[in-house]
mmCIF file of N, CA and C in Angstrom:
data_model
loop_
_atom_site.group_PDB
_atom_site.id
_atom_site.type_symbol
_atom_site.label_atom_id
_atom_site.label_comp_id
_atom_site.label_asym_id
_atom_site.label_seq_id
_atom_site.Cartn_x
_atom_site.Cartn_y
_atom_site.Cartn_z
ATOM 1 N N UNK G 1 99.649 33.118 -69.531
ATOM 2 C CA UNK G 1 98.427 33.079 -70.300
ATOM 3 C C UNK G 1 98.339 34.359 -71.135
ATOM 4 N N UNK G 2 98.042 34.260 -72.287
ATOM 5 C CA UNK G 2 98.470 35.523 -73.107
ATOM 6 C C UNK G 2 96.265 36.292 -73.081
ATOM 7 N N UNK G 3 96.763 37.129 -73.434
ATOM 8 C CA UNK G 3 95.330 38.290 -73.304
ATOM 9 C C UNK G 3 94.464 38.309 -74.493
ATOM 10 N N UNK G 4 93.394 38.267 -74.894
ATOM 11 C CA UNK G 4 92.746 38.024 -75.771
ATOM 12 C C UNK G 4 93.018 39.365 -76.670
ATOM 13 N N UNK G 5 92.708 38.924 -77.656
ATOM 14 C CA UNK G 5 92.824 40.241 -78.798
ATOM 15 C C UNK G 5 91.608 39.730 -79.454
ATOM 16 N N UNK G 6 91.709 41.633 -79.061
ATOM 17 C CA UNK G 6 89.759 41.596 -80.140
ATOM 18 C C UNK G 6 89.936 42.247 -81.221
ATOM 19 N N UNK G 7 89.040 42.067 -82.322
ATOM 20 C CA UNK G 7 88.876 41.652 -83.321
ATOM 21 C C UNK G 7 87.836 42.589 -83.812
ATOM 22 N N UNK G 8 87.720 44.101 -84.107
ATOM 23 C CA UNK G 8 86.814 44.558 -84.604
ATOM 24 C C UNK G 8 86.228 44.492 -85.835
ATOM 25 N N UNK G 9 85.049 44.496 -86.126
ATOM 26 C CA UNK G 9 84.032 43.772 -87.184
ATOM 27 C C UNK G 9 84.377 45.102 -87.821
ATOM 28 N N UNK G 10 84.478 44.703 -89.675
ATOM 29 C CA UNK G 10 84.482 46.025 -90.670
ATOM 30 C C UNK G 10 83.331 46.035 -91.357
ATOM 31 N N UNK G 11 83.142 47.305 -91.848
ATOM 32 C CA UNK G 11 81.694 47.611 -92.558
ATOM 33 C C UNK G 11 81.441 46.992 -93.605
ATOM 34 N N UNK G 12 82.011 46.188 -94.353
ATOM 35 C CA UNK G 12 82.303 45.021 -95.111
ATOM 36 C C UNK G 12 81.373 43.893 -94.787
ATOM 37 N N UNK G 13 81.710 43.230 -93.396
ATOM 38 C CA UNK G 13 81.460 42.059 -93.085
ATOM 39 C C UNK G 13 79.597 41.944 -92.901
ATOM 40 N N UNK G 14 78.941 43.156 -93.120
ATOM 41 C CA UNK G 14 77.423 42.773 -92.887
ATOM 42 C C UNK G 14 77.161 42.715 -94.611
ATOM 43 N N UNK G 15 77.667 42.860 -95.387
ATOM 44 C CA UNK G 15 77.789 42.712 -96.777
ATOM 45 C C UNK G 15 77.790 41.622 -97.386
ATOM 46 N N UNK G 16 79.407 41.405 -96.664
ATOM 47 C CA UNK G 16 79.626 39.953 -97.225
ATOM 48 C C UNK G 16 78.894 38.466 -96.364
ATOM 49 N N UNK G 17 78.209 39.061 -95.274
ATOM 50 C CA UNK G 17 77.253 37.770 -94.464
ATOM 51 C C UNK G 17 76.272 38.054 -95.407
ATOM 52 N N UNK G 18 75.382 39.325 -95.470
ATOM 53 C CA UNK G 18 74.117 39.277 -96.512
ATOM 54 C C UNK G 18 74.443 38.708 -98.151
ATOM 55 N N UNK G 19 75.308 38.937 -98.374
ATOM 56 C CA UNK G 19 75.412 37.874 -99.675
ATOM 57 C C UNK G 19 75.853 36.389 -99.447
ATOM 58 N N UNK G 20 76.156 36.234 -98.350
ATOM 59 C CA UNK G 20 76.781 34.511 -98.779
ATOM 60 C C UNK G 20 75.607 33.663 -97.275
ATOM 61 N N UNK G 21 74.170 34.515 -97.308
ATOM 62 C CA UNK G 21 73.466 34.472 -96.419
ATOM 63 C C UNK G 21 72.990 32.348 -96.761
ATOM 64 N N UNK G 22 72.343 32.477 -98.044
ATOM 65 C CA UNK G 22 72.271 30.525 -98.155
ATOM 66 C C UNK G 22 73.829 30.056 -99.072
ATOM 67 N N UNK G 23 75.039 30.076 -98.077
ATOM 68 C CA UNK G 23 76.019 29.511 -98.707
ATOM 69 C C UNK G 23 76.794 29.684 -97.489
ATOM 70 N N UNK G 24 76.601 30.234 -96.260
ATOM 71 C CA UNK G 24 76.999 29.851 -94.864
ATOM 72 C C UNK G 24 76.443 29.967 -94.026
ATOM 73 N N UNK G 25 77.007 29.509 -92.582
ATOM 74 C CA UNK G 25 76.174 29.577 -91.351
ATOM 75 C C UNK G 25 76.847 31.748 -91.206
ATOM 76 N N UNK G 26 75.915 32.251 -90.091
ATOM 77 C CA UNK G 26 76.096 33.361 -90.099
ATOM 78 C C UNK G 26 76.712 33.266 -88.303
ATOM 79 N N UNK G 27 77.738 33.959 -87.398
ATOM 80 C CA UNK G 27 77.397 33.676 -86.191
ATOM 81 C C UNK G 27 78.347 35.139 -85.487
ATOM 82 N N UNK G 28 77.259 35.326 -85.008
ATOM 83 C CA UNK G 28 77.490 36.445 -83.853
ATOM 84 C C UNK G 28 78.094 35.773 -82.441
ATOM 85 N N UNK G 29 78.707 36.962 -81.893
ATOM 86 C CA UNK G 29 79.246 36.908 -80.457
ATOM 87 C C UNK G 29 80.097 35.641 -80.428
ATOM 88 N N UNK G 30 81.307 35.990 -81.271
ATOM 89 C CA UNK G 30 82.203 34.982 -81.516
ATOM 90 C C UNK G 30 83.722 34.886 -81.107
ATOM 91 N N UNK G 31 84.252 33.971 -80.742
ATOM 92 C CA UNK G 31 85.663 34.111 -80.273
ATOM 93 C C UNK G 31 86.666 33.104 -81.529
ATOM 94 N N UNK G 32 87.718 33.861 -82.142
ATOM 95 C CA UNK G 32 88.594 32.816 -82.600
ATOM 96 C C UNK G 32 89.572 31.858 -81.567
ATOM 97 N N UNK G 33 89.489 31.031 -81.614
ATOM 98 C CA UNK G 33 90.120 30.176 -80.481
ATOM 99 C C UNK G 33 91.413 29.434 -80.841
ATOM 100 N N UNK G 34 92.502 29.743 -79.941
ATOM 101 C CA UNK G 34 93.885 29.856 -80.980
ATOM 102 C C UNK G 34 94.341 28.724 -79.529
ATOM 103 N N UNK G 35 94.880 27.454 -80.059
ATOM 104 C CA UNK G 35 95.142 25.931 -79.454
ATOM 105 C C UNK G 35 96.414 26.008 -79.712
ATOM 106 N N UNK G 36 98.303 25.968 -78.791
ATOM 107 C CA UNK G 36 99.131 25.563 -79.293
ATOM 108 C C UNK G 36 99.108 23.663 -79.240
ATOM 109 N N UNK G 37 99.028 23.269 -80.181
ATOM 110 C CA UNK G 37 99.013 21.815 -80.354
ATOM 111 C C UNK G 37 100.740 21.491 -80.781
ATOM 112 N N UNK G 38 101.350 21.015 -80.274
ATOM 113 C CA UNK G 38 102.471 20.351 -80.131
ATOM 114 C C UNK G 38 103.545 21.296 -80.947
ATOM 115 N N UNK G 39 103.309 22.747 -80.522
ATOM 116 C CA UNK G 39 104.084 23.735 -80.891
ATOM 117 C C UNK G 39 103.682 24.794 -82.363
ATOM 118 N N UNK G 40 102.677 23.508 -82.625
ATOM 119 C CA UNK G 40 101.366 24.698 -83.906
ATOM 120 C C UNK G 40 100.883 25.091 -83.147
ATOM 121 N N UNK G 41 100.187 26.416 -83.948
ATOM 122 C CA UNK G 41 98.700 27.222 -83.667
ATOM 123 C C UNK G 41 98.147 26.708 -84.297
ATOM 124 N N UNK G 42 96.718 26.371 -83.651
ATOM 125 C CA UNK G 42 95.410 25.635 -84.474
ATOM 126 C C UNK G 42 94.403 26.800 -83.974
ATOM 127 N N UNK G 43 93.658 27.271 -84.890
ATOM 128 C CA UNK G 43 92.448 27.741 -84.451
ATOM 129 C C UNK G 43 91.007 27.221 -85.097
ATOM 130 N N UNK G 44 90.237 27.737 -83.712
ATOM 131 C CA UNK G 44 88.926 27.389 -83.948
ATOM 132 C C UNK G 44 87.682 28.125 -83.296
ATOM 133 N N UNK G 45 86.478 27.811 -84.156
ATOM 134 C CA UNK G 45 85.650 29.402 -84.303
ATOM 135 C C UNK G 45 84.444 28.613 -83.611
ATOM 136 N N UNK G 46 84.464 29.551 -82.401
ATOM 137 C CA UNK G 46 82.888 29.422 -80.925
ATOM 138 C C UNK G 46 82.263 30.331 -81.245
ATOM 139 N N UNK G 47 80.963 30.589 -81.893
ATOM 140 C CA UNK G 47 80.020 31.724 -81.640
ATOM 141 C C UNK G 47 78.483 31.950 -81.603
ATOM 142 N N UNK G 48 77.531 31.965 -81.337
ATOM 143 C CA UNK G 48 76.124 31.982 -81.547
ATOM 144 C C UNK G 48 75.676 31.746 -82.886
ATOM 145 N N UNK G 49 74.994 30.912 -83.121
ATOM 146 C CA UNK G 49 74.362 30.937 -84.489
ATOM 147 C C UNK G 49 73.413 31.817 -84.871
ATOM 148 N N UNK G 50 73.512 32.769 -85.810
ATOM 149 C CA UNK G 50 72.186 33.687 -86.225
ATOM 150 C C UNK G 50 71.317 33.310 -87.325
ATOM 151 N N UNK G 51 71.952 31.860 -88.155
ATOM 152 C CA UNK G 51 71.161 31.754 -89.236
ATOM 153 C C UNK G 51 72.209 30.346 -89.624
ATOM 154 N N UNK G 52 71.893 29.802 -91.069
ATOM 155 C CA UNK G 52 72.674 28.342 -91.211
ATOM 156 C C UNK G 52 72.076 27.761 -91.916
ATOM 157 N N UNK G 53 72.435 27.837 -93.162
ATOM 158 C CA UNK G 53 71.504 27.435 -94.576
ATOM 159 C C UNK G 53 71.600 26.243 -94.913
ATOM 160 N N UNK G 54 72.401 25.168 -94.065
ATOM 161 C CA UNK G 54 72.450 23.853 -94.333
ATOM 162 C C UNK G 54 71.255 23.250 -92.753
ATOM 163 N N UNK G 55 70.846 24.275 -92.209
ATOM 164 C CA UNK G 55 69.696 23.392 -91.229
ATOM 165 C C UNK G 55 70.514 23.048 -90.296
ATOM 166 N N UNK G 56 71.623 23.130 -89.812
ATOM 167 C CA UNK G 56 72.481 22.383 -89.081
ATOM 168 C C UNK G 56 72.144 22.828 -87.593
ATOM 169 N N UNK G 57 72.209 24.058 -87.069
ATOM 170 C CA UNK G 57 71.694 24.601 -85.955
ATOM 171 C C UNK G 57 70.637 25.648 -85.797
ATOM 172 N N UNK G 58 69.901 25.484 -84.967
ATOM 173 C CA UNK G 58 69.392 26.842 -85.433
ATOM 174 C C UNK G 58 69.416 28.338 -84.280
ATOM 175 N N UNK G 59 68.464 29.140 -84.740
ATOM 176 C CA UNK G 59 68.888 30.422 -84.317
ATOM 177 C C UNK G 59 69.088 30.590 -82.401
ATOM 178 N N UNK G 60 70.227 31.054 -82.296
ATOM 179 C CA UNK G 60 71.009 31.023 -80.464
ATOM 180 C C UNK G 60 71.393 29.624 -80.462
ATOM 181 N N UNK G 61 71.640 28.969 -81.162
ATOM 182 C CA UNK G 61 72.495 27.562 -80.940
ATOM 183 C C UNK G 61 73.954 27.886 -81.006
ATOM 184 N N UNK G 62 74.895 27.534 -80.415
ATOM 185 C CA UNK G 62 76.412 27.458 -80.135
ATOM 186 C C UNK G 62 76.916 26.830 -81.125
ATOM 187 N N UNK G 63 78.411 27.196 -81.691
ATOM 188 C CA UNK G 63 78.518 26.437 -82.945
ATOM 189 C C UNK G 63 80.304 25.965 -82.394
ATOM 190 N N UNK G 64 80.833 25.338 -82.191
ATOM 191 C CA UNK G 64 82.529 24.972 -82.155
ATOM 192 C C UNK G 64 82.818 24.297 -83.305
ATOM 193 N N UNK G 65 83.401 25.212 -84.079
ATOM 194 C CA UNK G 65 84.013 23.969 -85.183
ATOM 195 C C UNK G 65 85.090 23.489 -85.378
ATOM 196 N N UNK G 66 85.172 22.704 -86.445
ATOM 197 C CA UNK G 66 86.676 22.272 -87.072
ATOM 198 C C UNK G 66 87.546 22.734 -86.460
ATOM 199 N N UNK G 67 88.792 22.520 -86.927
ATOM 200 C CA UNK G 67 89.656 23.337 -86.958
ATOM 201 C C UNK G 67 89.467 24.061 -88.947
ATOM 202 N N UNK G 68 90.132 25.786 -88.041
ATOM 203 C CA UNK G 68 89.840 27.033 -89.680
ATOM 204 C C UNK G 68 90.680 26.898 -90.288
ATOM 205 N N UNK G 69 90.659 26.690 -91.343
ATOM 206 C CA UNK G 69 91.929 27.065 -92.841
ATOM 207 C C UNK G 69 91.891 28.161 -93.663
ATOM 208 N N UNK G 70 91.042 29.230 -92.561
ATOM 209 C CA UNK G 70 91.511 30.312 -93.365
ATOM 210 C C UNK G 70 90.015 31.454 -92.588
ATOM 211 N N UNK G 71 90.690 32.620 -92.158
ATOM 212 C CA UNK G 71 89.967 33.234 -91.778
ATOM 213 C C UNK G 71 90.579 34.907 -92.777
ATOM 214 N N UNK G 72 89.650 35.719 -93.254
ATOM 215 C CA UNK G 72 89.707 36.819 -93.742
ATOM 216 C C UNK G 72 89.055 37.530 -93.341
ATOM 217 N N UNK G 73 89.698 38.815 -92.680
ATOM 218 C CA UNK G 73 89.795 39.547 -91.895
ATOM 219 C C UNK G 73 89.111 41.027 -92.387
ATOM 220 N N UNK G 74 89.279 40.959 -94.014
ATOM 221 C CA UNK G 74 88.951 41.767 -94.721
ATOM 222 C C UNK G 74 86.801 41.816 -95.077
ATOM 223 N N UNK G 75 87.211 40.520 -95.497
ATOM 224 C CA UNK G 75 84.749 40.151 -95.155
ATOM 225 C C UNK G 75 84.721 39.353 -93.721
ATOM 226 N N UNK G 76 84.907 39.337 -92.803
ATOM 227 C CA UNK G 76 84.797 38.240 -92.150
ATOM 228 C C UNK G 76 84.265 37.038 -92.342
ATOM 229 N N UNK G 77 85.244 36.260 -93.253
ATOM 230 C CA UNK G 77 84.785 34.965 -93.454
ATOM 231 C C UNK G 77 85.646 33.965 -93.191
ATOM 232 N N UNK G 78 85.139 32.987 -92.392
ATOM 233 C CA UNK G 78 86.015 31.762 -91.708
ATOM 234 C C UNK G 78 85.457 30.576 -92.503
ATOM 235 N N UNK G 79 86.727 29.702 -92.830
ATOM 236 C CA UNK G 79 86.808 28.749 -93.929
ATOM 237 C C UNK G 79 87.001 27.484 -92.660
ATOM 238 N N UNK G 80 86.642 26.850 -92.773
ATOM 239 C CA UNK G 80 87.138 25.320 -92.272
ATOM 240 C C UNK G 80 87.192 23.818 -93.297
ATOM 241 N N UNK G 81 87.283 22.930 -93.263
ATOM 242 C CA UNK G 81 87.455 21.940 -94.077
ATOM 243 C C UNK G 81 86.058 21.775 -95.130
ATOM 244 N N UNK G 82 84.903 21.534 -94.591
ATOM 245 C CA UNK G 82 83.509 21.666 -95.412
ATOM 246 C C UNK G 82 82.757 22.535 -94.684
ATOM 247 N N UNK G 83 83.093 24.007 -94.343
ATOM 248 C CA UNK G 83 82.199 24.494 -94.408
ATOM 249 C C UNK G 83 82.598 25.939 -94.339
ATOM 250 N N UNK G 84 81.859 27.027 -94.527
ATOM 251 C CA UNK G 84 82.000 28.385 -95.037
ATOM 252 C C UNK G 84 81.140 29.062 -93.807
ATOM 253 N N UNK G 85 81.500 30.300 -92.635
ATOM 254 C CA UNK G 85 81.340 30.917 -91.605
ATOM 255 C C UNK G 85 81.190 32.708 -91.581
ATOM 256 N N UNK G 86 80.323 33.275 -91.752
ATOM 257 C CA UNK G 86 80.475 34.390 -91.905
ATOM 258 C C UNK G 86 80.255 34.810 -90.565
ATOM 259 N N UNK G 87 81.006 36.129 -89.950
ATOM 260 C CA UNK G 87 80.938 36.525 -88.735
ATOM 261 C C UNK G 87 80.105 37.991 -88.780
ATOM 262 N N UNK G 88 79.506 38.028 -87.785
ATOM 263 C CA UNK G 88 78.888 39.358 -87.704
ATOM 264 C C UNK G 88 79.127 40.224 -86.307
ATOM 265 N N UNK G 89 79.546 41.498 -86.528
ATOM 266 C CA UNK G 89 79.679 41.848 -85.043
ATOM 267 C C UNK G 89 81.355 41.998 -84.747
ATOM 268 N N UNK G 90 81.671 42.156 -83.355
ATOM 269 C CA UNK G 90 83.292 42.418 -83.298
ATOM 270 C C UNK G 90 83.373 40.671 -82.388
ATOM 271 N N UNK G 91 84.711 40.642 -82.408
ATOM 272 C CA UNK G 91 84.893 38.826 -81.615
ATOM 273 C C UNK G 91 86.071 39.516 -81.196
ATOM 274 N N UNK G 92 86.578 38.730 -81.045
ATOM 275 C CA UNK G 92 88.158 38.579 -80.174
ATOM 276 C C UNK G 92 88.906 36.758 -80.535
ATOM 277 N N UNK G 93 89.991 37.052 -80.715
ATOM 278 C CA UNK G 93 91.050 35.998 -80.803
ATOM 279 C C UNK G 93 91.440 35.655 -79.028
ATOM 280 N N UNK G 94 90.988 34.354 -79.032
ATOM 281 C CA UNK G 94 91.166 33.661 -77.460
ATOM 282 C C UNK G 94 91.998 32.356 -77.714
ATOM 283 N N UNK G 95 92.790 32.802 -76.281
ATOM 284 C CA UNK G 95 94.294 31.536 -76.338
ATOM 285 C C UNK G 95 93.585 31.015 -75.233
ATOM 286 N N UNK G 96 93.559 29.386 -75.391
ATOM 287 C CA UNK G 96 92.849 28.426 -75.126
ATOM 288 C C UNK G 96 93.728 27.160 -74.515
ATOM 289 N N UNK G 97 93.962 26.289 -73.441
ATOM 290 C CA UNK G 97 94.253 24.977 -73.627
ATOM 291 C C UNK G 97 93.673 23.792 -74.402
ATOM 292 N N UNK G 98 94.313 22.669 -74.517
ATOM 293 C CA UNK G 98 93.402 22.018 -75.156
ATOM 294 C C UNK G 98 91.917 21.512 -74.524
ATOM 295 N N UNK G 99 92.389 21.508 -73.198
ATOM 296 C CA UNK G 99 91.149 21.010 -72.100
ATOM 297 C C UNK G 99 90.318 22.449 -72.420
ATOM 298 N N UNK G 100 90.693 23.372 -72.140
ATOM 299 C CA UNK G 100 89.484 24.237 -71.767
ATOM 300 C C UNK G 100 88.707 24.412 -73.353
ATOM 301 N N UNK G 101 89.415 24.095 -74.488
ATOM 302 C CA UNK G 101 88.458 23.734 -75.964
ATOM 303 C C UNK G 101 87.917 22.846 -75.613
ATOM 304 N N UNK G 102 88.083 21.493 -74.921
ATOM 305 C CA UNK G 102 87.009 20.808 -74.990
ATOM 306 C C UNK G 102 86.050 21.299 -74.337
ATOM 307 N N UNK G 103 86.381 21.981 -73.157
ATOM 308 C CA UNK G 103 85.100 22.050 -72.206
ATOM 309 C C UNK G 103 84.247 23.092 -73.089
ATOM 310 N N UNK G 104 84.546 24.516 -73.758
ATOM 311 C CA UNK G 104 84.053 24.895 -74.568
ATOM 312 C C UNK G 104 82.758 24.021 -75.192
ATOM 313 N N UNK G 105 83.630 23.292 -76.219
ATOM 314 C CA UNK G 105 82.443 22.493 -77.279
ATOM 315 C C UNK G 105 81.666 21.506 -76.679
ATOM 316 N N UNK G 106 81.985 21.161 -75.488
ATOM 317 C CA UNK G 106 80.931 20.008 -74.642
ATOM 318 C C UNK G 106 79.980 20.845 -74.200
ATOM 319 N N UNK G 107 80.237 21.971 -73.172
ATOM 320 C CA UNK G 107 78.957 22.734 -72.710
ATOM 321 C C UNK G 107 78.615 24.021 -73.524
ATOM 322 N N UNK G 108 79.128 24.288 -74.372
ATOM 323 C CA UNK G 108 78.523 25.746 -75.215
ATOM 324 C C UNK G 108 78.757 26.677 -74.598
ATOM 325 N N UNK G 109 79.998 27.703 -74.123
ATOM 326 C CA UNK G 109 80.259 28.077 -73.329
ATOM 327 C C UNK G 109 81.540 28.755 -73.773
ATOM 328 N N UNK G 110 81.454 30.260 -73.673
ATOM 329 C CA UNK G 110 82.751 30.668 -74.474
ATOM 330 C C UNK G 110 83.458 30.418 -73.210
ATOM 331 N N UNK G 111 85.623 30.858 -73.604
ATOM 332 C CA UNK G 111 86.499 30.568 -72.863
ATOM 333 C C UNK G 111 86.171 31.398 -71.607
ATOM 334 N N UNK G 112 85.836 32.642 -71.697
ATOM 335 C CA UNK G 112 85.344 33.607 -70.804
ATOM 336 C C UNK G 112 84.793 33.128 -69.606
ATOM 337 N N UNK G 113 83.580 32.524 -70.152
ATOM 338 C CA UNK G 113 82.320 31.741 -69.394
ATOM 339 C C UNK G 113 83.280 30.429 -68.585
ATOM 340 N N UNK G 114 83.594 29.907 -69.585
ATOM 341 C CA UNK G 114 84.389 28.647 -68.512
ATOM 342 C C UNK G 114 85.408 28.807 -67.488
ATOM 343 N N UNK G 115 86.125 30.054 -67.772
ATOM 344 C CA UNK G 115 87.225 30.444 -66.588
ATOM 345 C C UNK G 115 86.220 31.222 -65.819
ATOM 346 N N UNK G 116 85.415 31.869 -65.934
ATOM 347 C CA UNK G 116 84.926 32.781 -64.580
ATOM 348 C C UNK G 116 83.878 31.511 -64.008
ATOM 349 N N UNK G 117 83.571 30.097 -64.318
ATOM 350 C CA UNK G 117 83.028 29.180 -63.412
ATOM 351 C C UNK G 117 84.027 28.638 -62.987
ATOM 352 N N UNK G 118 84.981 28.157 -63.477
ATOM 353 C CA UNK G 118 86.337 27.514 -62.593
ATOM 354 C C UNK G 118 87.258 28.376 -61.699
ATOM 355 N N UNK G 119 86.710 29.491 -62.312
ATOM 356 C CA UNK G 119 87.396 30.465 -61.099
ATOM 357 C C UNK G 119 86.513 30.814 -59.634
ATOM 358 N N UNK G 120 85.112 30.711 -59.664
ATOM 359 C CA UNK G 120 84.053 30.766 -59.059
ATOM 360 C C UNK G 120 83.708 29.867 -58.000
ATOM 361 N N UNK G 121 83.422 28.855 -58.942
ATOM 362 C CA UNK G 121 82.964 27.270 -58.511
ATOM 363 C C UNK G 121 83.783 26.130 -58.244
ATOM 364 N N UNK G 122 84.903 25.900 -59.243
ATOM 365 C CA UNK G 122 85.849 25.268 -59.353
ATOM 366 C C UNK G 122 86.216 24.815 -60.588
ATOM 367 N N UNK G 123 86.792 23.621 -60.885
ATOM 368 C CA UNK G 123 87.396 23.031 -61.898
ATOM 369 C C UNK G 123 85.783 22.263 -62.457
ATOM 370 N N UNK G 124 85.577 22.100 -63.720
ATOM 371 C CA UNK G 124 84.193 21.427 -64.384
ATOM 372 C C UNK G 124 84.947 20.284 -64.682
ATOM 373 N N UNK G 125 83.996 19.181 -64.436
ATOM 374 C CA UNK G 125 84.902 18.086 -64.663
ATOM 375 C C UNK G 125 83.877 17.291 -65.704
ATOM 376 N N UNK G 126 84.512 16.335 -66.328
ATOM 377 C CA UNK G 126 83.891 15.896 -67.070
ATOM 378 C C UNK G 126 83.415 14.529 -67.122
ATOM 379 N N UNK G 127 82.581 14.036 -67.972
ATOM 380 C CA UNK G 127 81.460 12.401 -67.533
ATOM 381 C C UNK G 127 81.913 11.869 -67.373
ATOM 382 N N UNK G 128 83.685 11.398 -67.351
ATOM 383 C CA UNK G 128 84.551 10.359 -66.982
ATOM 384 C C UNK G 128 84.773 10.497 -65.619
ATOM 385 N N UNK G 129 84.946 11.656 -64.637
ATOM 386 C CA UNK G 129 85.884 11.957 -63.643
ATOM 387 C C UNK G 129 84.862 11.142 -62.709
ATOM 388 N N UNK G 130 85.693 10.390 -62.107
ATOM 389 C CA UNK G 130 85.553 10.109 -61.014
ATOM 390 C C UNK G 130 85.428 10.568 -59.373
#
């Protein structure tokens, strides 16, 4: 299991969230979430919502999206298919299974959160398991 790499926020990125404030969602306390899918890296962006100019969530709502096509490192801004992500704050890049992304986006729950309950409690199972 490889170790998360964090991701410190540049003095840039409260700039470029205050200008592209109604033209993306804004989201703090965020993890990039890096999926090997059948020998790709796919990533995808878990973080608190602080704001979201399309109404979509609102403020402390959990956001899992897409998969990103493009994250810049330079404003913190994460691109996905239709929609535009500004990050605020420092995150970390998290290596993920595909199960533990789902469990992520089903309960709102960074990777963190879901391994220290399956490490705790046990395995979370989901509305199918029998």
């Amino acid at each position: 299991m490889k170790e998360p790499n964090p991701i410190k926020a540049l003095p840039a990125w409260e700039e470029t969230a205050s200008r592209h404030r109604n033209q993306a969602c804004i989201v703090q306390e965020w993890e990039l979430v890096s999926i090997d899918l059948d020998g790709q890296e796919t990533h995808f962006l878990y973080g608190t919502v602080v704001s979201d100019y399309k109404c979509r969530w609102q403020y402390g709502d959990y956001v899992f999206t897409s998969s990103v096509t493009d994250f810049d490192e330079e404003t913190g801004l994460v691109k996905t298919k239709n929609s535009l992500y500004c990050l605020v704050g420092d995150g970390e890049e998290v290596f993920a299974t595909l199960k533990e992304a789902a469990k992520m986006r089903a309960i709102g729950q960074s990777l963190h959160t879901i391994r220290a309950i399956e490490r705790d409690v046990g395995e979370i199972q989901g509305p199918d398991h029998d």
